PDB file of C-alpha atoms and ligand atoms in Angstrom:
ATOM      1  CA  MET D   1      -7.255   9.843  -8.073  1.00  0.00           C
ATOM      2  CA  ARG D   2      -5.498   6.503  -7.871  1.00  0.00           C
ATOM      3  CA  LEU D   3      -8.615   4.274  -8.115  1.00  0.00           C
ATOM      4  CA  ALA D   4     -10.825   6.394 -10.381  1.00  0.00           C
ATOM      5  CA  ASN D   5     -13.702   4.333 -11.870  1.00  0.00           C
ATOM      6  CA  LYS D   6     -12.599   1.140 -10.079  1.00  0.00           C
ATOM      7  CA  VAL D   7     -15.139  -1.062  -8.328  1.00  0.00           C
ATOM      8  CA  ALA D   8     -13.897  -2.755  -5.149  1.00  0.00           C
ATOM      9  CA  ILE D   9     -15.255  -5.286  -2.681  1.00  0.00           C
ATOM     10  CA  ILE D  10     -13.589  -5.308   0.751  1.00  0.00           C
ATOM     11  CA  SER D  11     -14.538  -8.110   3.149  1.00  0.00           C
ATOM     12  CA  GLY D  12     -14.509  -7.280   6.849  1.00  0.00           C
ATOM     13  CA  ALA D  13     -14.616  -3.553   6.074  1.00  0.00           C
ATOM     14  CA  ALA D  14     -16.859  -2.676   9.022  1.00  0.00           C
ATOM     15  CA  SER D  15     -13.844  -2.530  11.353  1.00  0.00           C
ATOM     16  CA  GLY D  16     -10.100  -1.980  11.710  1.00  0.00           C
ATOM     17  CA  MET D  17      -7.879  -2.239   8.652  1.00  0.00           C
ATOM     18  CA  GLY D  18     -10.774  -3.101   6.329  1.00  0.00           C
ATOM     19  CA  ALA D  19     -12.621   0.081   7.339  1.00  0.00           C
ATOM     20  CA  ALA D  20      -9.427   2.144   6.933  1.00  0.00           C
ATOM     21  CA  THR D  21      -8.924   0.646   3.472  1.00  0.00           C
ATOM     22  CA  ALA D  22     -12.549   1.351   2.510  1.00  0.00           C
ATOM     23  CA  ARG D  23     -12.174   5.012   3.550  1.00  0.00           C
ATOM     24  CA  ARG D  24      -8.911   5.316   1.610  1.00  0.00           C
ATOM     25  CA  PHE D  25     -10.356   3.644  -1.490  1.00  0.00           C
ATOM     26  CA  GLY D  26     -13.358   6.008  -1.274  1.00  0.00           C
ATOM     27  CA  LYS D  27     -11.048   9.039  -1.260  1.00  0.00           C
ATOM     28  CA  GLU D  28      -9.175   7.645  -4.266  1.00  0.00           C
ATOM     29  CA  GLY D  29     -12.320   7.454  -6.392  1.00  0.00           C
ATOM     30  CA  ALA D  30     -13.299   3.775  -6.071  1.00  0.00           C
ATOM     31  CA  LYS D  31     -16.869   2.573  -5.713  1.00  0.00           C
ATOM     32  CA  VAL D  32     -16.588   0.547  -2.518  1.00  0.00           C
ATOM     33  CA  VAL D  33     -18.633  -2.439  -1.352  1.00  0.00           C
ATOM     34  CA  ILE D  34     -18.319  -3.012   2.382  1.00  0.00           C
ATOM     35  CA  ALA D  35     -19.022  -6.728   2.850  1.00  0.00           C
ATOM     36  CA  ASP D  36     -19.248  -7.797   6.479  1.00  0.00           C
ATOM     37  CA  GLN D  37     -21.361  -9.541   9.100  1.00  0.00           C
ATOM     38  CA  LEU D  38     -21.558  -6.353  11.180  1.00  0.00           C
ATOM     39  CA  GLU D  39     -24.416  -4.468   9.550  1.00  0.00           C
ATOM     40  CA  GLY D  40     -24.607  -1.477  11.934  1.00  0.00           C
ATOM     41  CA  GLU D  41     -20.866  -0.745  11.858  1.00  0.00           C
ATOM     42  CA  GLY D  42     -20.635  -1.445   8.114  1.00  0.00           C
ATOM     43  CA  LYS D  43     -23.418   1.019   7.310  1.00  0.00           C
ATOM     44  CA  ILE D  44     -21.701   3.676   9.419  1.00  0.00           C
ATOM     45  CA  VAL D  45     -18.439   3.256   7.443  1.00  0.00           C
ATOM     46  CA  ALA D  46     -20.380   3.415   4.149  1.00  0.00           C
ATOM     47  CA  GLY D  47     -22.179   6.563   5.355  1.00  0.00           C
ATOM     48  CA  GLU D  48     -18.874   8.251   6.254  1.00  0.00           C
ATOM     49  CA  ILE D  49     -17.470   7.551   2.788  1.00  0.00           C
ATOM     50  CA  ASN D  50     -20.610   8.857   1.068  1.00  0.00           C
ATOM     51  CA  ASN D  51     -20.687  11.971   3.272  1.00  0.00           C
ATOM     52  CA  ALA D  52     -17.058  12.648   2.326  1.00  0.00           C
ATOM     53  CA  GLY D  53     -18.027  12.687  -1.375  1.00  0.00           C
ATOM     54  CA  GLY D  54     -17.169   9.056  -2.179  1.00  0.00           C
ATOM     55  CA  THR D  55     -19.380   6.125  -3.166  1.00  0.00           C
ATOM     56  CA  ALA D  56     -19.917   3.144  -0.851  1.00  0.00           C
ATOM     57  CA  VAL D  57     -22.585   0.574  -0.045  1.00  0.00           C
ATOM     58  CA  PHE D  58     -22.882  -2.049   2.670  1.00  0.00           C
ATOM     59  CA  MET D  59     -23.672  -5.659   1.725  1.00  0.00           C
ATOM     60  CA  PRO D  60     -24.134  -8.371   4.373  1.00  0.00           C
ATOM     61  CA  LEU D  61     -21.713 -11.293   4.046  1.00  0.00           C
ATOM     62  CA  ASN D  62     -20.460 -14.240   6.030  1.00  0.00           C
ATOM     63  CA  VAL D  63     -17.222 -15.087   4.195  1.00  0.00           C
ATOM     64  CA  THR D  64     -17.657 -18.814   4.914  1.00  0.00           C
ATOM     65  CA  ASP D  65     -20.835 -18.862   2.783  1.00  0.00           C
ATOM     66  CA  GLU D  66     -20.213 -19.579  -0.924  1.00  0.00           C
ATOM     67  CA  ALA D  67     -23.711 -18.536  -2.011  1.00  0.00           C
ATOM     68  CA  GLY D  68     -23.291 -15.325  -0.010  1.00  0.00           C
ATOM     69  CA  TRP D  69     -20.081 -14.491  -1.892  1.00  0.00           C
ATOM     70  CA  ASN D  70     -21.738 -15.151  -5.260  1.00  0.00           C
ATOM     71  CA  LYS D  71     -24.610 -12.841  -4.280  1.00  0.00           C
ATOM     72  CA  VAL D  72     -22.272 -10.027  -3.201  1.00  0.00           C
ATOM     73  CA  VAL D  73     -20.370 -10.231  -6.499  1.00  0.00           C
ATOM     74  CA  ALA D  74     -23.618 -10.400  -8.534  1.00  0.00           C
ATOM     75  CA  ASP D  75     -25.142  -7.472  -6.609  1.00  0.00           C
ATOM     76  CA  THR D  76     -21.926  -5.457  -7.049  1.00  0.00           C
ATOM     77  CA  VAL D  77     -21.988  -5.984 -10.817  1.00  0.00           C
ATOM     78  CA  ALA D  78     -25.731  -5.200 -10.935  1.00  0.00           C
ATOM     79  CA  GLN D  79     -25.116  -1.914  -9.111  1.00  0.00           C
ATOM     80  CA  PHE D  80     -21.739  -0.792 -10.478  1.00  0.00           C
ATOM     81  CA  GLY D  81     -21.343  -2.760 -13.737  1.00  0.00           C
ATOM     82  CA  ARG D  82     -18.049  -4.570 -13.055  1.00  0.00           C
ATOM     83  CA  LEU D  83     -15.564  -5.764 -10.406  1.00  0.00           C
ATOM     84  CA  ASP D  84     -11.945  -4.571 -10.485  1.00  0.00           C
ATOM     85  CA  ILE D  85     -10.632  -5.162  -6.967  1.00  0.00           C
ATOM     86  CA  LEU D  86     -11.225  -7.665  -4.171  1.00  0.00           C
ATOM     87  CA  VAL D  87      -9.603  -7.224  -0.764  1.00  0.00           C
ATOM     88  CA  ASN D  88      -9.911 -10.462   1.230  1.00  0.00           C
ATOM     89  CA  ASN D  89      -9.548  -8.830   4.646  1.00  0.00           C
ATOM     90  CA  ALA D  90     -12.121 -10.443   6.993  1.00  0.00           C
ATOM     91  CA  GLY D  91     -10.508 -12.546   9.690  1.00  0.00           C
ATOM     92  CA  ILE D  92     -10.625 -13.761  13.273  1.00  0.00           C
ATOM     93  CA  SER D  93      -7.810 -14.029  15.789  1.00  0.00           C
ATOM     94  CA  GLY D  94      -6.240 -17.136  17.275  1.00  0.00           C
ATOM     95  CA  SER D  95      -5.012 -15.507  20.469  1.00  0.00           C
ATOM     96  CA  ALA D  96      -8.189 -15.779  22.593  1.00  0.00           C
ATOM     97  CA  VAL D  97      -7.559 -19.357  23.753  1.00  0.00           C
ATOM     98  CA  ASN D  98      -6.514 -20.891  27.050  1.00  0.00           C
ATOM     99  CA  ASP D  99      -5.507 -24.200  25.502  1.00  0.00           C
ATOM    100  CA  LEU D 100      -3.195 -23.909  22.486  1.00  0.00           C
ATOM    101  CA  LEU D 101      -4.024 -27.529  21.578  1.00  0.00           C
ATOM    102  CA  GLU D 102      -7.822 -27.135  21.582  1.00  0.00           C
ATOM    103  CA  SER D 103      -9.209 -28.552  18.336  1.00  0.00           C
ATOM    104  CA  GLY D 104     -12.467 -26.592  17.988  1.00  0.00           C
ATOM    105  CA  ILE D 105     -10.706 -23.341  17.212  1.00  0.00           C
ATOM    106  CA  TRP D 106      -8.870 -24.999  14.331  1.00  0.00           C
ATOM    107  CA  GLU D 107     -12.123 -25.416  12.382  1.00  0.00           C
ATOM    108  CA  ARG D 108     -13.429 -21.923  13.182  1.00  0.00           C
ATOM    109  CA  VAL D 109     -10.235 -20.077  12.284  1.00  0.00           C
ATOM    110  CA  MET D 110      -9.544 -22.068   9.124  1.00  0.00           C
ATOM    111  CA  ALA D 111     -13.167 -21.593   7.962  1.00  0.00           C
ATOM    112  CA  VAL D 112     -13.049 -17.797   8.172  1.00  0.00           C
ATOM    113  CA  ASN D 113      -9.394 -17.004   7.468  1.00  0.00           C
ATOM    114  CA  SER D 114      -8.605 -19.599   4.778  1.00  0.00           C
ATOM    115  CA  THR D 115     -11.827 -21.009   3.290  1.00  0.00           C
ATOM    116  CA  GLY D 116     -13.303 -17.499   3.306  1.00  0.00           C
ATOM    117  CA  VAL D 117     -10.392 -16.217   1.198  1.00  0.00           C
ATOM    118  CA  PHE D 118     -10.702 -19.132  -1.237  1.00  0.00           C
ATOM    119  CA  LEU D 119     -14.462 -18.596  -1.690  1.00  0.00           C
ATOM    120  CA  GLY D 120     -14.005 -14.856  -2.209  1.00  0.00           C
ATOM    121  CA  THR D 121     -11.228 -15.460  -4.721  1.00  0.00           C
ATOM    122  CA  ALA D 122     -13.323 -17.978  -6.676  1.00  0.00           C
ATOM    123  CA  ALA D 123     -16.332 -15.665  -6.897  1.00  0.00           C
ATOM    124  CA  ALA D 124     -14.195 -12.657  -7.866  1.00  0.00           C
ATOM    125  CA  VAL D 125     -12.007 -14.461 -10.419  1.00  0.00           C
ATOM    126  CA  ARG D 126     -15.071 -15.667 -12.348  1.00  0.00           C
ATOM    127  CA  GLN D 127     -16.285 -12.071 -12.645  1.00  0.00           C
ATOM    128  CA  MET D 128     -12.837 -10.571 -13.312  1.00  0.00           C
ATOM    129  CA  GLN D 129     -12.346 -13.038 -16.168  1.00  0.00           C
ATOM    130  CA  LYS D 130     -15.505 -11.583 -17.731  1.00  0.00           C
ATOM    131  CA  ASN D 131     -14.416  -7.969 -17.334  1.00  0.00           C
ATOM    132  CA  GLY D 132     -10.864  -8.439 -18.601  1.00  0.00           C
ATOM    133  CA  GLY D 133      -8.831  -8.552 -15.390  1.00  0.00           C
ATOM    134  CA  GLY D 134      -8.551  -7.317 -11.839  1.00  0.00           C
ATOM    135  CA  SER D 135      -6.499  -7.133  -8.671  1.00  0.00           C
ATOM    136  CA  ILE D 136      -6.921  -9.258  -5.537  1.00  0.00           C
ATOM    137  CA  VAL D 137      -5.195  -8.331  -2.281  1.00  0.00           C
ATOM    138  CA  ASN D 138      -5.218 -10.905   0.523  1.00  0.00           C
ATOM    139  CA  LEU D 139      -4.596 -10.070   4.176  1.00  0.00           C
ATOM    140  CA  SER D 140      -2.119 -12.559   5.562  1.00  0.00           C
ATOM    141  CA  SER D 141       0.067 -11.609   8.552  1.00  0.00           C
ATOM    142  CA  ILE D 142       3.522 -11.960  10.030  1.00  0.00           C
ATOM    143  CA  SER D 143       1.781 -15.035  11.507  1.00  0.00           C
ATOM    144  CA  GLY D 144       1.628 -16.508   8.006  1.00  0.00           C
ATOM    145  CA  VAL D 145       5.414 -16.581   7.852  1.00  0.00           C
ATOM    146  CA  VAL D 146       6.613 -17.509  11.374  1.00  0.00           C
ATOM    147  CA  GLY D 147       5.239 -19.264  14.483  1.00  0.00           C
ATOM    148  CA  GLN D 148       4.353 -17.427  17.710  1.00  0.00           C
ATOM    149  CA  THR D 149       4.207 -18.512  21.320  1.00  0.00           C
ATOM    150  CA  MET D 150       0.790 -17.096  22.330  1.00  0.00           C
ATOM    151  CA  VAL D 151      -1.264 -17.703  19.205  1.00  0.00           C
ATOM    152  CA  HIS D 152      -3.106 -20.925  18.331  1.00  0.00           C
ATOM    153  CA  MET D 153      -1.313 -22.579  15.410  1.00  0.00           C
ATOM    154  CA  ALA D 154      -4.603 -22.509  13.499  1.00  0.00           C
ATOM    155  CA  TYR D 155      -4.073 -18.772  13.009  1.00  0.00           C
ATOM    156  CA  ASN D 156      -0.533 -19.241  11.676  1.00  0.00           C
ATOM    157  CA  ALA D 157      -1.690 -22.117   9.450  1.00  0.00           C
ATOM    158  CA  SER D 158      -4.659 -20.123   8.142  1.00  0.00           C
ATOM    159  CA  LYS D 159      -2.460 -17.132   7.288  1.00  0.00           C
ATOM    160  CA  GLY D 160       0.192 -19.413   5.761  1.00  0.00           C
ATOM    161  CA  ALA D 161      -2.555 -20.813   3.535  1.00  0.00           C
ATOM    162  CA  VAL D 162      -3.474 -17.268   2.503  1.00  0.00           C
ATOM    163  CA  ARG D 163       0.162 -16.593   1.643  1.00  0.00           C
ATOM    164  CA  THR D 164       0.439 -19.574  -0.730  1.00  0.00           C
ATOM    165  CA  MET D 165      -3.132 -19.305  -2.083  1.00  0.00           C
ATOM    166  CA  THR D 166      -2.099 -15.824  -3.190  1.00  0.00           C
ATOM    167  CA  LYS D 167       0.711 -17.277  -5.267  1.00  0.00           C
ATOM    168  CA  SER D 168      -1.580 -19.976  -6.754  1.00  0.00           C
ATOM    169  CA  THR D 169      -4.056 -17.290  -7.777  1.00  0.00           C
ATOM    170  CA  ALA D 170      -1.280 -15.213  -9.359  1.00  0.00           C
ATOM    171  CA  VAL D 171       0.107 -18.201 -11.267  1.00  0.00           C
ATOM    172  CA  GLN D 172      -3.227 -19.641 -12.424  1.00  0.00           C
ATOM    173  CA  PHE D 173      -4.996 -16.429 -13.454  1.00  0.00           C
ATOM    174  CA  GLY D 174      -2.190 -14.161 -14.653  1.00  0.00           C
ATOM    175  CA  LYS D 175      -3.274 -15.200 -18.152  1.00  0.00           C
ATOM    176  CA  ASP D 176      -6.599 -13.462 -17.449  1.00  0.00           C
ATOM    177  CA  ASN D 177      -4.842 -10.224 -16.430  1.00  0.00           C
ATOM    178  CA  ILE D 178      -5.703 -10.910 -12.785  1.00  0.00           C
ATOM    179  CA  ARG D 179      -3.019  -9.971 -10.255  1.00  0.00           C
ATOM    180  CA  CYS D 180      -2.948 -11.291  -6.677  1.00  0.00           C
ATOM    181  CA  ASN D 181      -0.685 -10.211  -3.804  1.00  0.00           C
ATOM    182  CA  SER D 182      -0.598 -10.606  -0.040  1.00  0.00           C
ATOM    183  CA  VAL D 183      -0.117  -7.979   2.673  1.00  0.00           C
ATOM    184  CA  HIS D 184       1.400  -9.051   5.983  1.00  0.00           C
ATOM    185  CA  PRO D 185       0.664  -6.663   8.867  1.00  0.00           C
ATOM    186  CA  GLY D 186       2.671  -6.963  12.065  1.00  0.00           C
ATOM    187  CA  LEU D 187       1.778  -5.539  15.487  1.00  0.00           C
ATOM    188  CA  MET D 188      -1.380  -3.505  14.849  1.00  0.00           C
ATOM    189  CA  PRO D 189      -4.289  -2.328  17.019  1.00  0.00           C
ATOM    190  CA  PRO D 190      -5.862  -5.554  18.380  1.00  0.00           C
ATOM    191  CA  MET D 191      -8.567  -7.326  16.394  1.00  0.00           C
ATOM    192  CA  ARG D 192     -12.080  -7.503  17.865  1.00  0.00           C
ATOM    193  CA  THR D 193     -11.438 -11.181  18.517  1.00  0.00           C
ATOM    194  CA  SER D 194      -7.916 -10.825  20.001  1.00  0.00           C
ATOM    195  CA  GLY D 195      -7.129 -12.287  23.420  1.00  0.00           C
ATOM    196  CA  ALA D 196      -3.520 -12.473  24.633  1.00  0.00           C
ATOM    197  CA  THR D 197      -2.241 -10.167  21.902  1.00  0.00           C
ATOM    198  CA  ALA D 198      -4.537  -7.396  23.189  1.00  0.00           C
ATOM    199  CA  ASP D 199      -2.922  -7.558  26.654  1.00  0.00           C
ATOM    200  CA  PRO D 200      -0.675  -4.478  27.204  1.00  0.00           C
ATOM    201  CA  THR D 201       2.050  -6.578  28.901  1.00  0.00           C
ATOM    202  CA  VAL D 202       2.155  -9.035  26.013  1.00  0.00           C
ATOM    203  CA  ARG D 203       2.134  -6.185  23.494  1.00  0.00           C
ATOM    204  CA  ALA D 204       5.043  -4.462  25.245  1.00  0.00           C
ATOM    205  CA  LYS D 205       7.036  -7.687  24.958  1.00  0.00           C
ATOM    206  CA  MET D 206       6.130  -8.085  21.279  1.00  0.00           C
ATOM    207  CA  LEU D 207       7.212  -4.485  20.621  1.00  0.00           C
ATOM    208  CA  ARG D 208      10.770  -5.385  21.590  1.00  0.00           C
ATOM    209  CA  ALA D 209      10.923  -7.477  18.404  1.00  0.00           C
ATOM    210  CA  VAL D 210       9.895  -4.546  16.186  1.00  0.00           C
ATOM    211  CA  PRO D 211      12.908  -2.623  14.796  1.00  0.00           C
ATOM    212  CA  LEU D 212      10.853   0.561  14.322  1.00  0.00           C
ATOM    213  CA  GLY D 213       9.955   0.325  18.027  1.00  0.00           C
ATOM    214  CA  ARG D 214       6.226   1.021  17.708  1.00  0.00           C
ATOM    215  CA  ALA D 215       2.973  -0.614  16.698  1.00  0.00           C
ATOM    216  CA  GLY D 216       1.612   0.062  13.219  1.00  0.00           C
ATOM    217  CA  ASP D 217      -1.405   2.161  12.321  1.00  0.00           C
ATOM    218  CA  VAL D 218      -4.350   0.870  10.268  1.00  0.00           C
ATOM    219  CA  ASP D 219      -3.755   3.597   7.653  1.00  0.00           C
ATOM    220  CA  GLU D 220      -0.217   2.315   7.086  1.00  0.00           C
ATOM    221  CA  VAL D 221      -1.718  -1.044   6.052  1.00  0.00           C
ATOM    222  CA  ALA D 222      -4.383   0.687   3.937  1.00  0.00           C
ATOM    223  CA  ASN D 223      -1.584   2.484   2.028  1.00  0.00           C
ATOM    224  CA  ALA D 224       0.062  -0.838   1.150  1.00  0.00           C
ATOM    225  CA  ILE D 225      -3.254  -2.375   0.070  1.00  0.00           C
ATOM    226  CA  LEU D 226      -4.001   0.701  -2.055  1.00  0.00           C
ATOM    227  CA  PHE D 227      -0.700   0.382  -3.925  1.00  0.00           C
ATOM    228  CA  LEU D 228      -1.179  -3.321  -4.692  1.00  0.00           C
ATOM    229  CA  ALA D 229      -4.824  -2.841  -5.678  1.00  0.00           C
ATOM    230  CA  SER D 230      -4.059   0.061  -8.015  1.00  0.00           C
ATOM    231  CA  ASP D 231      -2.630   0.109 -11.536  1.00  0.00           C
ATOM    232  CA  GLU D 232       0.621   1.464 -10.037  1.00  0.00           C
ATOM    233  CA  ALA D 233       1.355  -2.189  -9.198  1.00  0.00           C
ATOM    234  CA  SER D 234       0.540  -3.367 -12.730  1.00  0.00           C
ATOM    235  CA  TYR D 235       3.588  -5.693 -12.930  1.00  0.00           C
ATOM    236  CA  VAL D 236       3.431  -6.893  -9.303  1.00  0.00           C
ATOM    237  CA  THR D 237       1.779 -10.265  -8.743  1.00  0.00           C
ATOM    238  CA  GLY D 238       2.390 -13.184  -6.402  1.00  0.00           C
ATOM    239  CA  ALA D 239       4.311 -10.849  -4.097  1.00  0.00           C
ATOM    240  CA  GLU D 240       4.145 -10.516  -0.325  1.00  0.00           C
ATOM    241  CA  LEU D 241       4.419  -7.065   1.223  1.00  0.00           C
ATOM    242  CA  TYR D 242       5.364  -6.916   4.914  1.00  0.00           C
ATOM    243  CA  VAL D 243       3.909  -3.960   6.812  1.00  0.00           C
ATOM    244  CA  ASP D 244       5.477  -4.924  10.114  1.00  0.00           C
ATOM    245  CA  GLY D 245       8.008  -2.287  11.200  1.00  0.00           C
ATOM    246  CA  GLY D 246      10.777  -4.741  10.338  1.00  0.00           C
ATOM    247  CA  TYR D 247       9.552  -7.629  12.560  1.00  0.00           C
ATOM    248  CA  LEU D 248      10.275 -10.301   9.948  1.00  0.00           C
ATOM    249  CA  ALA D 249      13.696  -8.841   9.138  1.00  0.00           C
ATOM    250  CA  MET D 250      15.038  -9.734  12.619  1.00  0.00           C
TER     251      MET D 250
HETATM  252  P1  NAD G   1     -11.012  -6.518  13.177  1.00  0.00           P
HETATM  253  O1  NAD G   1     -11.437  -7.548  14.156  1.00  0.00           O
HETATM  254  O2  NAD G   1     -10.996  -5.094  13.603  1.00  0.00           O
HETATM  255  O3  NAD G   1     -11.892  -6.603  11.835  1.00  0.00           O
HETATM  256  C1  NAD G   1     -12.185  -7.834  11.240  1.00  0.00           C
HETATM  257  C2  NAD G   1     -13.471  -7.679  10.443  1.00  0.00           C
HETATM  258  O4  NAD G   1     -13.755  -8.935   9.831  1.00  0.00           O
HETATM  259  C3  NAD G   1     -14.671  -7.312  11.325  1.00  0.00           C
HETATM  260  O5  NAD G   1     -15.408  -6.261  10.741  1.00  0.00           O
HETATM  261  C4  NAD G   1     -15.477  -8.608  11.350  1.00  0.00           C
HETATM  262  O6  NAD G   1     -16.875  -8.404  11.490  1.00  0.00           O
HETATM  263  C5  NAD G   1     -15.130  -9.203   9.995  1.00  0.00           C
HETATM  264  N1  NAD G   1     -15.395 -10.645   9.978  1.00  0.00           N
HETATM  265  C6  NAD G   1     -14.947 -11.585  10.846  1.00  0.00           C
HETATM  266  N2  NAD G   1     -15.449 -12.785  10.530  1.00  0.00           N
HETATM  267  C7  NAD G   1     -16.237 -12.587   9.430  1.00  0.00           C
HETATM  268  C8  NAD G   1     -17.034 -13.444   8.638  1.00  0.00           C
HETATM  269  N3  NAD G   1     -17.149 -14.764   8.910  1.00  0.00           N
HETATM  270  N4  NAD G   1     -17.704 -12.915   7.589  1.00  0.00           N
HETATM  271  C9  NAD G   1     -17.611 -11.597   7.304  1.00  0.00           C
HETATM  272  N5  NAD G   1     -16.882 -10.731   8.023  1.00  0.00           N
HETATM  273  C10 NAD G   1     -16.212 -11.231   9.083  1.00  0.00           C
HETATM  274  O7  NAD G   1      -9.562  -6.982  12.675  1.00  0.00           O
HETATM  275  P2  NAD G   1      -8.388  -6.203  11.890  1.00  0.00           P
HETATM  276  O8  NAD G   1      -7.306  -5.955  12.854  1.00  0.00           O
HETATM  277  O9  NAD G   1      -8.915  -5.091  11.109  1.00  0.00           O
HETATM  278  O10 NAD G   1      -7.898  -7.395  10.916  1.00  0.00           O
HETATM  279  C11 NAD G   1      -8.114  -7.366   9.514  1.00  0.00           C
HETATM  280  C12 NAD G   1      -7.302  -8.489   8.868  1.00  0.00           C
HETATM  281  O11 NAD G   1      -5.905  -8.284   9.133  1.00  0.00           O
HETATM  282  C13 NAD G   1      -7.617  -9.881   9.390  1.00  0.00           C
HETATM  283  O12 NAD G   1      -7.565 -10.810   8.330  1.00  0.00           O
HETATM  284  C14 NAD G   1      -6.502 -10.157  10.368  1.00  0.00           C
HETATM  285  O13 NAD G   1      -6.283 -11.530  10.572  1.00  0.00           O
HETATM  286  C15 NAD G   1      -5.343  -9.456   9.715  1.00  0.00           C
HETATM  287  N6  NAD G   1      -4.265  -9.052  10.637  1.00  0.00           N
HETATM  288  C16 NAD G   1      -4.537  -8.351  11.777  1.00  0.00           C
HETATM  289  C17 NAD G   1      -3.495  -7.968  12.610  1.00  0.00           C
HETATM  290  C18 NAD G   1      -3.727  -7.191  13.892  1.00  0.00           C
HETATM  291  O14 NAD G   1      -2.847  -7.171  14.741  1.00  0.00           O
HETATM  292  N7  NAD G   1      -4.855  -6.520  14.075  1.00  0.00           N
HETATM  293  C19 NAD G   1      -2.169  -8.298  12.284  1.00  0.00           C
HETATM  294  C20 NAD G   1      -1.932  -9.022  11.117  1.00  0.00           C
HETATM  295  C21 NAD G   1      -2.988  -9.386  10.298  1.00  0.00           C
END
């Protein structure tokens, strides 16, 4: 198994790509902490992993809460003894807005998508330094590399911050045997918080810019996260992996 004896925290693992990654990690032998605000859904994902012979627990977390992050890391170490992997996956969309210049959404999106990743990284790095290293995988997006017409620029800015924070983490903590990489999904099943980008007409238009000619599947992102999280990527750090059907190659 590719993650045997590894302990992993995945934020936002009650839904979508985080849940797919949690299931995949469970199959590969990791002990998985599902850290999310959605308790009902998160417990269901943990139950599925346990019923399939894996090991998973749900822990409540709002990623904007520093004390909450410290508690999740402390509780993980208390239960499983160490922390090897953090997947900073929780996020909210910027496409459910009527006014692309509204300022309120800037604060909300940056708080969850950027500050949340920083706080998770800080809590995890402190623990990984104690246990001799680790791997952090951050969910950015194609939106962290280019601008888009129907998405509030807060989303692009927040995912751009994730992209460069990833490189800072790799550069600053490589000496502690901590790797950090970003994954950039393209057109995927809509997020719970998606607006315009969940509209079938808009999605059909976006598909025309995808060389593979189809949307991606959550398991295709989970595969990329698994590789970067695992020891197979032992010399990969500060890298960005596009899982976008070729969108950014156009
Ligand atoms: P999703 O909406 O299905 O899942 C997001 C999860 O994050 C949910 O379980 C939600 O409860 C959790 N979450 C949101 N805010 C939180 C908070 N403050 N504290 C704790 N948990 C919180 O979305 P998804 O499609 O699975 O997206 C996962 C990640 O991938 C996100 O970072 C997203 O920005 C990114 N992404 C998504 C797409 C896409 O098209 N779906 C494309 C590129 C990147």
